[in-house]
């Protein structure tokens, strides 16, 4: 068995956290490939090393003195080295980084040093080989990730390596210039490594015991999700549930490698399994609820719209030409609504309204703003009668007016539009009916 284990910043924020991580890795001989993040926050008012690096580099870029800021970063690492009692001197590395900052090596290079240095410490602490992702994780000239070249290079590089530490978050262009993924990107590195070594499992260690059915800021102490499919996770992540970087599922999904989200501070908790397919029923019919505020709906009416071929295309073309992505498009016989992000829409509002008028000559257009969308997601819904009925009964009891309904053809989710102000009440009502009362 081969496991790739990725540890997030809070799992590696201090020597104490490093020790927990060391114990976790040593407890299972299969944990052979380790992907560390940069040290995160030790307490809530603390600053992540990645943010310290960005701030430090911003000074360097303006030719300001950044010695004090760099020393603070060095101290964060020294504290970890001392706490672990390691015989490791990072001064030569810091001298090199200092010079590269002076020569304006770029903010991606700057941020990547957080993971790079933590990787060196981790490799030294575990006695594993250090593999620099700048040698094997490749970005194309346009800045996008080159999955194919990376997989070839990385699988070759790791073919004869028994155990290695591969820092997260970055790779390089073909010319060697360092490039990072977007924030939280060490999750993506873990997934890329899991694919390259054909791991049996990708364990993603963080500071929560997996995904919750609903946002804990809305539901007090929500139940956890034991197993979720990639498809369900996509729906929930898109709607705002965050624990894992959105792009982290793609490399492993096709390979059928499951992801296990685990808690460094409670390693015995099973966490959440993210899998391609499962016959395991979720405990509550629904797997999760997520949502976002801040949508607007542009409602278009025209007599006999149903007979006008190409009506929908012409309307959507206006949005496309204005560079606006649409989220949903519920329709009636003579009506059609397009739901968009309100902030994006507001900037182009008049051009869009004018464009629609010109394109389809509607009888009436009206705009509803301040809407929220809620996705109720669950692979179990397909085989269960009355899920929609239960949702809408619960919302009616909670005095929530439903403004839009959309059920995906996969029957994996039901999307409900409500007013922003009803958002929390709606989520509470849906959670209650499925999880607390289980009617
Ligand atoms: N250290 C980077 C960040 O703070 C990447 C990561 O932690 O995954 O975004």
Tab-separated table of C-alpha atoms and ligand atoms in Angstrom, residues 6 9 37-38 48 50 115 169 183-187, ligand 1:
chain	number	residue	atom	x	y	z
A	6	UNK	CA	-0.825	16.189	2.847
A	9	UNK	CA	-0.651	24.928	7.574
A	37	UNK	CA	2.020	23.338	3.527
A	38	UNK	CA	3.829	26.346	4.971
A	48	UNK	CA	0.475	32.549	8.218
A	50	UNK	CA	2.710	32.565	3.359
A	115	UNK	CA	6.406	25.292	1.619
A	169	UNK	CA	1.659	24.808	-3.511
A	183	UNK	CA	-4.165	29.925	-2.361
A	184	UNK	CA	-4.660	26.645	-0.559
A	185	UNK	CA	-2.942	24.922	-3.491
A	186	UNK	CA	-1.008	22.353	-1.459
A	187	UNK	CA	-4.208	20.293	-1.662
B	1	LIG	N1	0.525	28.121	1.994
B	1	LIG	C1	-0.354	28.350	0.910
B	1	LIG	C2	-1.518	29.209	1.364
B	1	LIG	O1	-1.528	29.704	2.484
B	1	LIG	C3	-0.807	27.088	0.253
B	1	LIG	C4	-1.472	26.073	1.145
B	1	LIG	O2	-1.425	26.197	2.365
B	1	LIG	O3	-2.067	25.140	0.617
B	1	LIG	O4	-2.414	29.455	0.607
